[in-house]
Amino acid sequence: MKRFLLQASTKTYQWTRYLPNRTHSISALADNPATQTAELAYTHLMSLLTNHTHINQVLTQIIINSIPINQISFMKLIDSSVLSNGFAPSALLFTQFQDFIDSELCNHLIRSYTDLNKHLHAVFVYTHMRKAGIFPNCLTFPAVLKSVAQLCLRDIGKLVHCCVVKMGFASDIYTNTALVSMYCTCLLPGEGHRVFDEMPERNLVSWNALITGYTHNRKFGEAIEVFRDMQAAGAEPGEVTMVGVLSACAHLGALNQGKWIHDYIVRNRLQLNVFVGTALMDMYGKCGVVDEAEKVFGAMRVKNVYTWNVLISGYAMNGLGEAALQAFDMMILENFRPSEVTFLGILCACCHQGLVEVGRRHFISMKEEYGLKPRIEHYGCMVDLLGRAGLLDEAQDLIHTMNMKPDPIIWRALLGACRIHGNTQLGQFAIRNLIELEPNNGANYVLLSNLYARDRKWIQFGEVRKMMNHRGIRKVPGCSSIEIENVVYEFVVSNLMEEGYEELYKMLADVKKELKVAGYAEYTDMVSYDIEEEEKETTLMYHSEKLALAFGLLKSSPDMTLRIVKNLRICQDCHQFFKLVSLLYRRDIAVRDGNRFHHFNGGACSCKDYW
């Protein structure tokens, strides 16, 4: 082989200069036994080579001798050309080899590049096969659309869609399914749904693409709605369907719908594989029903590190720190190697329960025993753990020793600790860094204004609000949801009574009266307005979680646990309000806020007022 390579032309590796005038036809070349023998020899040689210099030498001989190019050789030619010259100059290859390139060869190239995750190369081949006058077919589009989706090239995806329609492939089920998936991956689930609605034929993969697409776009209600449509259409869901819709139920806190899906899996004897089982556990954990997650875990024959991570994280977010630590010990005993996500769950468990020493130990062991490099999220947990415990100096020291630049996670954790312990000076330092990193994030300005409101610094508070108005920044409104009889109802924070909710507001006022008798007093320190106490109380009364709670009390049976999901952290006033409601109304209430679960029962919370 070495002797052969030395005989190859070494004058230049710009192979295009050596291309001869083709006076013979493709069929004549293909039928020539000598050409066929040479093609086989070159193909075998190309499949063995990895050195780019040697590849270029052999490719030069292929060009000089007009050997018909095949998939392996052409892929090597493209790879070498792109590596040396970039994509633009490499486009000449399609002109120079047009006698040997057809749609079948291009399809092979696109599929191969897509499978190799070389998505730019796949799109490059598709683009230039069109420019070279080579027409794609139904086998071309699914692969190139997958690559377009992975690169999130929306405009190119729309152009491919136009080509599909113009060339008459709009009825091809595989192409349409790829289009649905592409649009959803490119954050255009509405466009994906439109394609889906126009499909003359659908299969299980088509339904899965839309359900998963909505879930990935955080359109969880829509994902569940599509699942219902799937049921009504008589399509049989599979394991992938279950994973997608269970993820939607988990994020919505839609326990009853999640239970129905679990029952469906059991009734139809769907395989409780590691993916379905882990999704079920995640759903139960995020709905606050950890004992059911434990049952699923026990029933799973095959487990992996993701399964253990979901169990540990489920314990952590539900305030069961000791159970999370025990699960970690069992995981190690059963010879599962923990990942970065495992330690994130463990550190969160320590943080939620104030286990400072245990958290320190696991943070160190992560690096020293398991060789895992802490990510910014791990540092954020440690800063939060130390800060909540009042160890603000140690939290600052940890930030200074990080081998990466602090991000908003770090500064937000430090700011939260400053708010708890009333350290306004350090809090201002943290918020300045936050605003520098995220100048358009309204939540940061709200945190700063809350800090000023706590210290009754109304002038500074007003300046922050003016800055927000000047920059057109709006804070994220509080939003809470509750599931009643398999329907998820959503409520948004309001300062005023809205029409149509009279019964709800009356219920809330009646609850407040009863709580007042029991000693409830509004926690108004953090209400960010220099207004009278009575007005502050009104502002607090219409927080979204209180509206959801009143709706639950109105519409549910007395023995039903009320499960509320909120997008932001629950405030101190609402926390006290919920504790008293659980006592006076003898109701179990579970609230999942932006940080963790709060399980209220008999006037107490599972967080022990530490959150």
Coordinates of C-alpha atoms in Angstrom, one line a residue:
M1 CA 0.0 0.0 0.0
K2 CA 2.8 2.3 0.8
R3 CA 4.4 1.8 -2.6
F4 CA 1.0 2.6 -4.3
L5 CA 0.6 5.8 -2.3
L6 CA 4.0 7.1 -3.3
Q7 CA 3.0 6.6 -7.0
A8 CA 0.0 8.8 -6.5
S9 CA 0.2 12.4 -7.7
T10 CA 1.7 14.6 -5.0
K11 CA 1.9 17.8 -7.0
T12 CA -1.2 19.3 -5.4
Y13 CA -4.1 18.3 -3.3
Q14 CA -6.5 20.6 -5.1
W15 CA -8.0 17.7 -7.0
T16 CA -10.2 19.8 -9.1
R17 CA -7.3 21.0 -11.2
Y18 CA -6.7 17.4 -12.5
L19 CA -10.3 16.8 -13.7
P20 CA -10.1 15.7 -17.4
N21 CA -12.7 16.4 -20.1
R22 CA -15.2 13.6 -20.0
T23 CA -15.7 12.4 -23.6
H24 CA -17.0 8.9 -22.7
S25 CA -20.5 8.1 -21.3
I26 CA -21.3 6.9 -17.8
S27 CA -22.7 3.6 -19.1
A28 CA -19.5 3.0 -21.1
L29 CA -17.4 3.6 -17.9
A30 CA -19.7 1.4 -15.8
D31 CA -19.7 -1.5 -18.3
N32 CA -15.9 -1.4 -18.6
P33 CA -14.4 -4.4 -16.7
A34 CA -11.2 -2.5 -16.0
T35 CA -13.1 0.5 -14.6
Q36 CA -15.1 -1.8 -12.4
T37 CA -12.0 -3.5 -11.1
A38 CA -10.4 -0.1 -10.4
E39 CA -13.5 1.2 -8.7
L40 CA -13.5 -1.8 -6.4
A41 CA -9.8 -1.4 -5.6
Y42 CA -10.1 2.3 -4.9
T43 CA -13.3 1.7 -2.8
H44 CA -11.5 -0.9 -0.7
L45 CA -8.5 1.3 -0.3
M46 CA -10.5 4.4 0.7
S47 CA -12.4 2.4 3.4
L48 CA -9.1 1.5 5.0
L49 CA -7.5 5.0 5.0
T50 CA -7.7 7.5 7.8
N51 CA -4.8 9.8 7.1
H52 CA -6.0 12.9 5.2
T53 CA -2.8 13.2 3.1
H54 CA -3.1 9.6 1.9
I55 CA -6.9 10.1 1.2
N56 CA -6.2 13.2 -0.9
Q57 CA -3.6 11.2 -2.9
V58 CA -6.0 8.4 -3.7
L59 CA -8.8 10.8 -4.5
T60 CA -6.5 12.6 -7.0
Q61 CA -6.0 9.3 -8.8
I62 CA -9.8 8.7 -8.9
I63 CA -10.3 12.0 -10.5
I64 CA -7.4 11.7 -13.0
N65 CA -8.6 8.2 -14.1
S66 CA -12.3 9.1 -14.2
I67 CA -13.2 6.3 -11.9
P68 CA -16.9 6.4 -11.0
I69 CA -17.3 7.8 -7.5
N70 CA -19.3 5.8 -4.9
Q71 CA -20.6 6.7 -1.5
I72 CA -17.5 5.9 0.6
S73 CA -15.2 7.7 -1.8
F74 CA -17.4 10.7 -2.2
M75 CA -17.9 11.0 1.6
K76 CA -14.1 10.9 2.0
L77 CA -13.8 13.5 -0.8
I78 CA -16.3 15.9 0.9
D79 CA -14.9 15.4 4.3
S80 CA -11.3 16.2 3.1
S81 CA -12.4 19.1 1.0
V82 CA -14.5 20.7 3.8
L83 CA -11.7 20.2 6.3
S84 CA -9.2 21.9 4.0
N85 CA -11.3 24.5 2.3
G86 CA -14.6 24.9 4.1
F87 CA -18.1 24.3 2.7
A88 CA -18.3 27.0 0.1
P89 CA -15.4 25.9 -2.1
S90 CA -16.3 22.3 -1.7
A91 CA -19.6 22.9 -3.6
L92 CA -17.5 22.6 -6.8
L93 CA -17.3 18.9 -6.2
F94 CA -21.0 18.4 -7.2
T95 CA -20.4 20.1 -10.5
Q96 CA -17.2 18.2 -11.2
F97 CA -18.7 14.8 -10.4
Q98 CA -22.2 15.4 -11.7
D99 CA -21.8 12.5 -14.2
F100 CA -21.5 10.0 -11.3
I101 CA -23.9 11.6 -8.8
D102 CA -27.6 10.7 -8.6
S103 CA -30.4 10.9 -6.0
E104 CA -29.6 7.5 -4.7
L105 CA -26.0 8.4 -3.9
C106 CA -27.0 11.7 -2.3
N107 CA -29.6 9.9 -0.2
H108 CA -27.0 7.5 1.1
L109 CA -24.7 10.5 1.9
I110 CA -27.4 12.4 3.7
R111 CA -28.5 9.5 5.8
S112 CA -24.9 8.6 6.6
Y113 CA -24.1 12.1 7.7
T114 CA -27.3 12.4 9.8
D115 CA -26.5 9.1 11.5
L116 CA -23.0 10.3 12.2
N117 CA -24.4 13.5 13.7
K118 CA -22.5 15.5 11.0
H119 CA -25.7 17.5 10.4
L120 CA -24.0 20.4 8.6
H121 CA -22.6 18.0 6.0
A122 CA -26.1 16.4 5.5
V123 CA -27.6 19.8 4.8
F124 CA -24.7 20.7 2.6
V125 CA -25.3 17.6 0.4
Y126 CA -29.0 18.3 0.2
T127 CA -28.5 22.0 -0.8
H128 CA -26.0 21.2 -3.5
M129 CA -27.8 18.2 -5.0
R130 CA -30.7 20.6 -5.6
K131 CA -28.3 23.1 -7.2
A132 CA -26.8 20.4 -9.4
G133 CA -30.3 19.5 -10.7
I134 CA -30.5 16.2 -8.8
F135 CA -34.1 15.8 -7.6
P136 CA -34.8 14.5 -4.1
N137 CA -37.4 11.9 -3.4
C138 CA -39.3 10.6 -0.5
L139 CA -36.2 8.9 0.9
T140 CA -34.3 12.2 1.0
F141 CA -36.5 14.3 3.2
P142 CA -36.7 12.4 6.5
A143 CA -33.0 12.4 7.0
V144 CA -32.3 15.9 6.0
L145 CA -35.2 17.2 8.1
K146 CA -33.7 15.5 11.1
S147 CA -30.4 17.3 10.5
V148 CA -32.2 20.6 10.0
A149 CA -34.0 20.1 13.3
Q150 CA -30.8 19.3 15.1
L151 CA -29.2 22.5 13.8
C152 CA -32.5 24.4 14.4
L153 CA -32.3 25.9 10.9
R154 CA -35.9 27.1 10.7
D155 CA -35.7 28.9 7.4
I156 CA -34.0 26.0 5.7
G157 CA -36.6 23.7 7.2
K158 CA -39.4 25.8 5.7
L159 CA -37.7 25.7 2.3
V160 CA -37.5 21.9 2.5
H161 CA -41.2 21.9 3.4
C162 CA -41.9 24.0 0.3
C163 CA -39.9 21.5 -1.8
V164 CA -41.9 18.6 -0.3
V165 CA -45.2 20.2 -1.4
K166 CA -44.0 21.3 -4.8
M167 CA -42.6 17.9 -5.7
G168 CA -45.8 16.1 -4.6
F169 CA -44.6 14.3 -1.5
A170 CA -47.0 16.0 0.9
S171 CA -48.9 12.8 1.3
D172 CA -45.8 10.7 2.4
I173 CA -46.3 9.7 6.0
Y174 CA -42.5 9.5 6.8
T175 CA -41.8 12.9 5.3
N176 CA -44.7 14.5 7.1
T177 CA -43.7 12.9 10.4
A178 CA -40.2 14.3 10.0
L179 CA -41.7 17.7 9.2
V180 CA -43.8 17.6 12.5
S181 CA -40.7 16.7 14.4
M182 CA -38.6 19.3 12.7
Y183 CA -41.0 22.2 13.5
C184 CA -41.4 21.1 17.1
T185 CA -37.6 20.8 17.6
C186 CA -37.2 24.3 16.1
L187 CA -39.6 25.6 18.7
L188 CA -42.6 26.0 16.3
P189 CA -45.0 23.4 17.6
G190 CA -48.0 25.3 16.1
E191 CA -46.5 24.8 12.6
G192 CA -45.9 21.1 13.5
H193 CA -49.5 20.7 14.5
R194 CA -50.7 22.3 11.2
V195 CA -48.7 19.7 9.3
F196 CA -50.1 17.0 11.5
D197 CA -53.7 18.1 10.9
E198 CA -53.1 18.0 7.1
M199 CA -51.6 14.5 7.1
P200 CA -53.9 12.1 5.1
E201 CA -52.4 9.2 7.1
R202 CA -50.8 9.0 10.5
N203 CA -49.0 6.3 12.4
L204 CA -47.8 5.8 16.0
V205 CA -44.5 7.7 15.3
S206 CA -46.5 10.7 14.0
W207 CA -48.6 10.9 17.2
N208 CA -45.4 10.5 19.3
A209 CA -43.6 13.3 17.4
L210 CA -46.4 15.8 18.2
I211 CA -46.8 14.7 21.8
T212 CA -43.1 14.8 22.5
G213 CA -42.8 18.0 20.5
Y214 CA -45.3 19.8 22.7
T215 CA -43.7 18.4 25.8
H216 CA -40.3 19.7 24.8
N217 CA -41.8 23.1 24.1
R218 CA -43.3 23.2 27.6
K219 CA -46.8 23.1 26.1
F220 CA -47.9 20.4 28.6
G221 CA -51.6 20.9 28.4
E222 CA -51.5 20.7 24.6
A223 CA -49.4 17.5 24.8
I224 CA -52.1 15.9 27.0
E225 CA -54.8 17.2 24.6
V226 CA -53.1 15.5 21.7
F227 CA -52.9 12.3 23.7
R228 CA -56.7 12.4 24.2
D229 CA -57.2 13.0 20.5
M230 CA -55.0 10.0 19.9
Q231 CA -57.2 7.9 22.1
A232 CA -60.3 9.2 20.4
A233 CA -58.8 8.3 17.0
G234 CA -58.3 4.7 18.1
A235 CA -54.6 4.8 17.8
E236 CA -52.8 2.5 20.2
P237 CA -50.1 4.3 22.3
G238 CA -46.7 2.7 22.8
E239 CA -43.9 3.1 25.3
V240 CA -42.6 6.3 23.7
T241 CA -46.1 7.8 23.9
M242 CA -46.3 7.0 27.6
V243 CA -42.9 8.7 28.3
G244 CA -44.0 11.9 26.5
V245 CA -47.4 12.2 28.1
L246 CA -46.1 11.3 31.6
S247 CA -43.6 14.0 31.3
A248 CA -46.4 16.5 30.5
C249 CA -48.4 15.3 33.5
A250 CA -45.3 15.6 35.7
H251 CA -44.7 19.2 34.8
L252 CA -48.4 20.1 35.2
G253 CA -48.8 18.2 38.5
A254 CA -51.7 16.4 36.8
L255 CA -51.7 13.4 39.2
N256 CA -55.1 12.0 38.2
Q257 CA -54.2 11.9 34.6
G258 CA -50.8 10.4 35.4
K259 CA -52.6 7.7 37.4
W260 CA -54.9 6.9 34.5
I261 CA -51.9 6.5 32.3
H262 CA -50.3 4.2 34.8
D263 CA -53.5 2.1 34.9
Y264 CA -53.5 2.1 31.1
I265 CA -50.0 0.7 31.1
V266 CA -51.0 -2.1 33.5
R267 CA -54.3 -2.9 31.7
N268 CA -52.7 -3.1 28.3
R269 CA -49.6 -4.9 29.6
L270 CA -47.2 -2.4 28.1
Q271 CA -43.6 -3.0 29.0
L272 CA -42.5 -1.3 32.2
N273 CA -39.0 -0.8 30.7
V274 CA -36.5 1.5 32.1
F275 CA -37.8 4.5 30.2
V276 CA -41.5 4.1 31.0
G277 CA -40.7 3.2 34.6
T278 CA -38.4 6.2 35.1
A279 CA -41.0 8.5 33.6
L280 CA -43.7 7.1 35.9
M281 CA -41.4 7.7 38.9
D282 CA -40.7 11.2 37.8
M283 CA -44.4 11.9 37.4
Y284 CA -45.2 10.6 40.9
G285 CA -42.3 12.5 42.4
K286 CA -43.2 15.8 40.8
C287 CA -46.9 15.3 41.8
G288 CA -45.7 14.8 45.5
V289 CA -46.7 11.2 45.8
V290 CA -43.3 9.6 46.7
D291 CA -44.7 6.4 48.0
E292 CA -46.1 5.5 44.5
A293 CA -42.7 6.4 43.0
E294 CA -41.2 3.9 45.4
K295 CA -43.6 1.2 44.3
V296 CA -42.8 1.7 40.6
F297 CA -39.1 1.6 41.5
G298 CA -39.5 -1.7 43.3
A299 CA -41.4 -3.2 40.4
M300 CA -38.8 -2.3 37.8
R301 CA -36.6 -5.3 36.9
V302 CA -34.0 -3.2 35.1
K303 CA -32.7 0.1 36.5
N304 CA -30.1 2.5 35.4
V305 CA -28.4 5.6 36.8
Y306 CA -31.3 7.8 35.6
T307 CA -33.8 5.7 37.5
W308 CA -31.8 6.2 40.7
N309 CA -31.4 9.9 40.0
V310 CA -35.1 10.4 39.6
L311 CA -35.7 8.6 42.9
I312 CA -33.1 10.7 44.8
S313 CA -34.4 13.9 43.2
G314 CA -38.0 13.0 44.1
Y315 CA -37.0 12.5 47.7
A316 CA -35.1 15.8 47.7
M317 CA -37.8 18.0 46.2
N318 CA -40.4 16.5 48.6
G319 CA -38.3 17.3 51.7
L320 CA -37.2 13.7 52.4
G321 CA -33.5 14.4 52.8
E322 CA -32.7 11.3 54.8
A323 CA -34.5 9.1 52.4
A324 CA -32.5 10.6 49.5
L325 CA -29.2 10.0 51.3
Q326 CA -30.2 6.4 52.1
A327 CA -31.1 5.8 48.4
F328 CA -27.7 7.2 47.4
D329 CA -26.0 4.7 49.8
M330 CA -28.1 1.8 48.3
M331 CA -27.2 2.9 44.8
I332 CA -23.5 2.7 45.6
L333 CA -24.0 -0.7 47.2
E334 CA -25.6 -2.0 44.1
N335 CA -22.6 -0.9 42.0
F336 CA -24.2 2.0 40.1
R337 CA -21.7 4.8 39.5
P338 CA -23.2 8.2 40.4
S339 CA -23.3 11.0 37.9
E340 CA -23.2 14.8 38.2
V341 CA -27.0 14.7 38.3
T342 CA -26.9 12.3 41.2
F343 CA -24.9 14.7 43.3
L344 CA -27.1 17.6 42.3
G345 CA -30.0 15.7 43.8
I346 CA -28.0 14.9 47.0
L347 CA -26.9 18.5 47.4
C348 CA -30.5 19.7 46.9
A349 CA -31.7 17.3 49.6
C350 CA -29.1 18.6 52.0
C351 CA -30.0 22.2 51.1
H352 CA -33.8 21.7 51.7
Q353 CA -33.1 20.3 55.1
G354 CA -30.1 22.4 56.2
L355 CA -27.7 19.4 56.3
V356 CA -24.6 21.5 56.0
E357 CA -21.9 19.1 57.1
V358 CA -23.4 16.2 55.0
G359 CA -23.5 18.5 52.0
R360 CA -19.9 19.5 52.4
R361 CA -18.8 15.9 52.6
H362 CA -20.7 14.9 49.5
F363 CA -19.4 17.9 47.6
I364 CA -15.8 16.9 48.4
S365 CA -16.4 13.2 47.6
M366 CA -17.9 14.1 44.2
K367 CA -14.5 15.4 43.2
E368 CA -12.1 13.2 45.2
E369 CA -13.8 9.8 45.2
Y370 CA -15.7 9.8 41.9
G371 CA -13.6 12.2 39.8
L372 CA -16.6 14.3 38.8
K373 CA -16.1 17.9 38.1
P374 CA -18.7 20.1 39.8
R375 CA -20.8 22.2 37.5
I376 CA -22.2 25.6 38.2
E377 CA -25.4 24.1 39.5
H378 CA -23.5 22.2 42.2
Y379 CA -21.8 25.4 43.3
G380 CA -25.2 27.0 43.4
C381 CA -26.5 24.4 45.7
M382 CA -23.5 24.8 48.0
V383 CA -23.8 28.6 48.1
D384 CA -27.5 28.2 48.9
L385 CA -26.9 25.5 51.6
L386 CA -24.2 27.6 53.3
G387 CA -26.1 30.9 52.9
R388 CA -29.4 29.6 54.3
A389 CA -27.4 28.3 57.3
G390 CA -26.1 31.9 57.9
L391 CA -22.6 31.0 56.7
L392 CA -22.4 33.9 54.3
D393 CA -18.6 34.4 54.6
E394 CA -18.0 30.7 53.7
A395 CA -20.5 31.1 50.8
Q396 CA -18.5 34.1 49.5
D397 CA -15.2 32.2 49.9
L398 CA -16.6 29.3 47.9
I399 CA -17.6 31.7 45.1
H400 CA -14.1 33.2 45.0
T401 CA -12.5 29.8 44.7
M402 CA -14.7 28.6 41.8
N403 CA -12.8 27.7 38.7
M404 CA -15.5 29.2 36.6
K405 CA -17.2 32.6 36.4
P406 CA -20.2 32.9 38.7
D407 CA -23.5 32.9 36.8
P408 CA -27.0 34.0 37.8
I409 CA -27.6 30.7 39.6
I410 CA -24.8 31.6 42.1
W411 CA -25.8 35.2 42.6
R412 CA -29.5 34.4 43.0
A413 CA -28.6 31.8 45.7
L414 CA -26.5 34.3 47.6
L415 CA -29.2 36.9 47.3
G416 CA -31.8 34.5 48.7
A417 CA -29.6 33.9 51.7
C418 CA -29.1 37.7 52.2
R419 CA -32.8 38.2 52.1
I420 CA -33.3 35.5 54.8
H421 CA -30.6 36.9 57.1
G422 CA -31.2 40.6 56.3
N423 CA -27.8 41.4 54.9
T424 CA -28.7 44.3 52.6
Q425 CA -25.2 45.3 51.8
L426 CA -24.1 41.9 50.5
G427 CA -27.5 41.5 48.8
Q428 CA -27.0 44.7 46.8
F429 CA -23.6 43.4 45.7
A430 CA -25.2 40.1 44.6
I431 CA -28.0 41.9 42.8
R432 CA -25.6 44.2 40.9
N433 CA -23.9 41.1 39.5
L434 CA -27.2 39.6 38.6
I435 CA -28.4 42.6 36.7
E436 CA -25.1 42.9 34.9
L437 CA -25.4 39.3 33.7
E438 CA -29.2 39.5 33.0
P439 CA -30.1 43.1 32.3
N440 CA -33.5 42.2 30.9
N441 CA -34.6 39.6 33.5
G442 CA -37.5 41.3 35.4
A443 CA -37.1 38.8 38.3
N444 CA -33.8 40.4 39.2
Y445 CA -35.2 43.9 39.6
V446 CA -38.1 42.5 41.6
L447 CA -35.6 40.9 44.0
L448 CA -33.8 44.2 44.4
S449 CA -37.0 46.1 44.9
N450 CA -38.1 43.5 47.5
L451 CA -34.8 44.0 49.3
Y452 CA -35.4 47.8 49.5
A453 CA -39.0 47.3 50.5
R454 CA -38.0 45.1 53.4
D455 CA -35.8 47.9 54.7
R456 CA -38.5 50.5 53.8
K457 CA -36.1 52.3 51.4
W458 CA -38.9 53.6 49.2
I459 CA -36.8 56.2 47.3
Q460 CA -34.4 53.4 46.1
F461 CA -37.4 51.2 45.5
G462 CA -39.0 53.8 43.3
E463 CA -35.7 54.2 41.3
V464 CA -35.7 50.5 40.6
R465 CA -39.3 50.6 39.3
K466 CA -38.5 53.6 37.1
M467 CA -35.5 51.7 35.7
M468 CA -37.8 48.8 34.9
N469 CA -40.3 51.0 33.2
H470 CA -37.6 52.9 31.2
R471 CA -36.2 49.6 29.9
G472 CA -39.6 48.1 29.2
I473 CA -38.9 45.2 31.6
R474 CA -41.9 43.3 33.1
K475 CA -41.8 40.8 36.0
V476 CA -43.0 37.3 35.5
P477 CA -46.5 37.1 36.9
G478 CA -47.3 34.5 39.5
C479 CA -49.2 31.6 38.0
S480 CA -50.7 28.5 39.8
S481 CA -52.6 25.5 38.6
I482 CA -54.8 22.9 40.3
E483 CA -56.2 19.6 39.0
I484 CA -59.9 18.9 39.8
E485 CA -61.6 15.9 38.2
N486 CA -58.9 15.4 35.6
V487 CA -59.1 19.0 34.4
V488 CA -56.2 21.5 35.1
Y489 CA -57.3 25.0 36.1
E490 CA -54.9 27.9 36.0
F491 CA -54.9 31.1 38.0
V492 CA -52.8 34.3 37.6
V493 CA -52.0 36.8 40.3
S494 CA -54.3 39.8 40.4
N495 CA -54.5 43.1 42.3
L496 CA -58.2 43.5 41.4
M497 CA -61.3 41.4 41.4
E498 CA -62.2 40.1 38.0
E499 CA -65.7 39.5 36.6
G500 CA -66.9 35.9 36.7
Y501 CA -64.9 35.0 39.9
E502 CA -67.3 36.4 42.5
E503 CA -67.9 33.0 44.1
L504 CA -64.1 32.4 44.3
Y505 CA -63.4 35.8 45.9
K506 CA -66.2 35.3 48.4
M507 CA -64.8 31.9 49.4
L508 CA -61.3 33.5 49.8
A509 CA -62.8 36.3 52.0
D510 CA -64.6 33.8 54.1
V511 CA -61.4 31.7 54.6
K512 CA -59.5 34.8 55.6
K513 CA -62.1 35.8 58.2
E514 CA -61.8 32.4 59.8
L515 CA -58.0 32.5 59.8
K516 CA -58.0 35.9 61.4
V517 CA -60.0 34.5 64.3
A518 CA -57.3 31.8 64.6
G519 CA -54.6 34.4 64.8
Y520 CA -53.6 34.9 61.1
A521 CA -51.9 38.2 60.3
E522 CA -50.7 39.1 56.9
Y523 CA -46.9 39.2 56.4
T524 CA -46.6 42.5 54.6
D525 CA -42.9 43.3 55.0
M526 CA -42.1 42.1 51.5
V527 CA -45.0 43.7 49.7
S528 CA -43.2 46.1 47.3
Y529 CA -45.2 49.2 47.6
D530 CA -45.1 52.2 50.0
I531 CA -48.9 51.9 50.7
E532 CA -51.2 51.5 53.7
E533 CA -51.3 48.2 55.5
E534 CA -54.9 47.5 54.4
E535 CA -53.9 47.9 50.7
K536 CA -50.9 45.6 51.2
E537 CA -53.3 43.0 52.7
T538 CA -55.5 43.2 49.6
T539 CA -52.4 42.8 47.3
L540 CA -51.4 39.6 49.2
M541 CA -54.9 38.2 49.1
Y542 CA -55.0 37.7 45.4
H543 CA -51.8 35.7 45.0
S544 CA -52.3 33.0 42.4
E545 CA -51.8 30.1 44.9
K546 CA -54.5 31.5 47.2
L547 CA -56.9 31.7 44.2
A548 CA -56.1 28.1 43.3
L549 CA -56.6 27.1 47.0
A550 CA -60.0 28.8 47.2
F551 CA -61.0 27.1 44.0
G552 CA -60.0 23.7 45.4
L553 CA -61.9 24.2 48.6
L554 CA -65.0 25.1 46.6
K555 CA -64.8 22.4 44.0
S556 CA -63.4 19.3 45.7
S557 CA -64.6 16.8 48.2
P558 CA -63.3 17.3 51.8
D559 CA -61.2 14.1 51.8
M560 CA -59.3 15.1 48.6
T561 CA -55.7 16.3 48.8
L562 CA -55.4 19.7 47.1
R563 CA -52.3 19.7 44.8
I564 CA -51.2 23.1 43.5
V565 CA -48.3 23.9 41.2
K566 CA -46.8 27.4 41.2
N567 CA -44.2 28.8 38.8
L568 CA -42.5 31.0 41.4
R569 CA -41.4 30.6 45.0
I570 CA -44.2 30.7 47.5
C571 CA -44.2 33.8 49.6
Q572 CA -44.0 33.8 53.4
D573 CA -47.6 35.1 53.8
C574 CA -49.0 32.4 51.5
H575 CA -47.0 29.8 53.4
Q576 CA -48.5 30.8 56.7
F577 CA -51.9 31.0 55.1
F578 CA -51.7 27.5 53.8
K579 CA -50.6 26.1 57.2
L580 CA -53.6 27.5 58.9
V581 CA -56.0 26.3 56.2
S582 CA -54.7 22.8 56.6
L583 CA -55.4 23.0 60.3
L584 CA -58.8 24.7 60.3
Y585 CA -60.2 23.0 57.3
R586 CA -58.5 19.6 58.0
R587 CA -57.2 19.4 54.5
D588 CA -54.0 18.0 53.1
I589 CA -52.4 20.4 50.7
A590 CA -49.4 19.9 48.5
V591 CA -47.8 22.9 46.8
R592 CA -45.0 22.6 44.3
D593 CA -43.3 26.0 43.9
G594 CA -40.3 27.0 41.8
N595 CA -37.9 25.4 44.4
R596 CA -39.5 22.4 46.1
F597 CA -42.6 20.8 47.5
H598 CA -44.5 22.0 50.6
H599 CA -46.8 19.4 52.2
F600 CA -49.2 21.1 54.6
N601 CA -51.0 19.0 57.2
G602 CA -52.5 19.8 60.6
G603 CA -51.0 23.3 60.6
A604 CA -47.4 22.3 59.8
C605 CA -45.4 22.1 56.6
S606 CA -42.9 19.4 55.6
C607 CA -40.2 22.1 55.0
K608 CA -40.3 23.0 58.7
D609 CA -40.4 26.6 57.6
Y610 CA -37.0 26.2 56.0
W611 CA -37.2 27.0 52.3

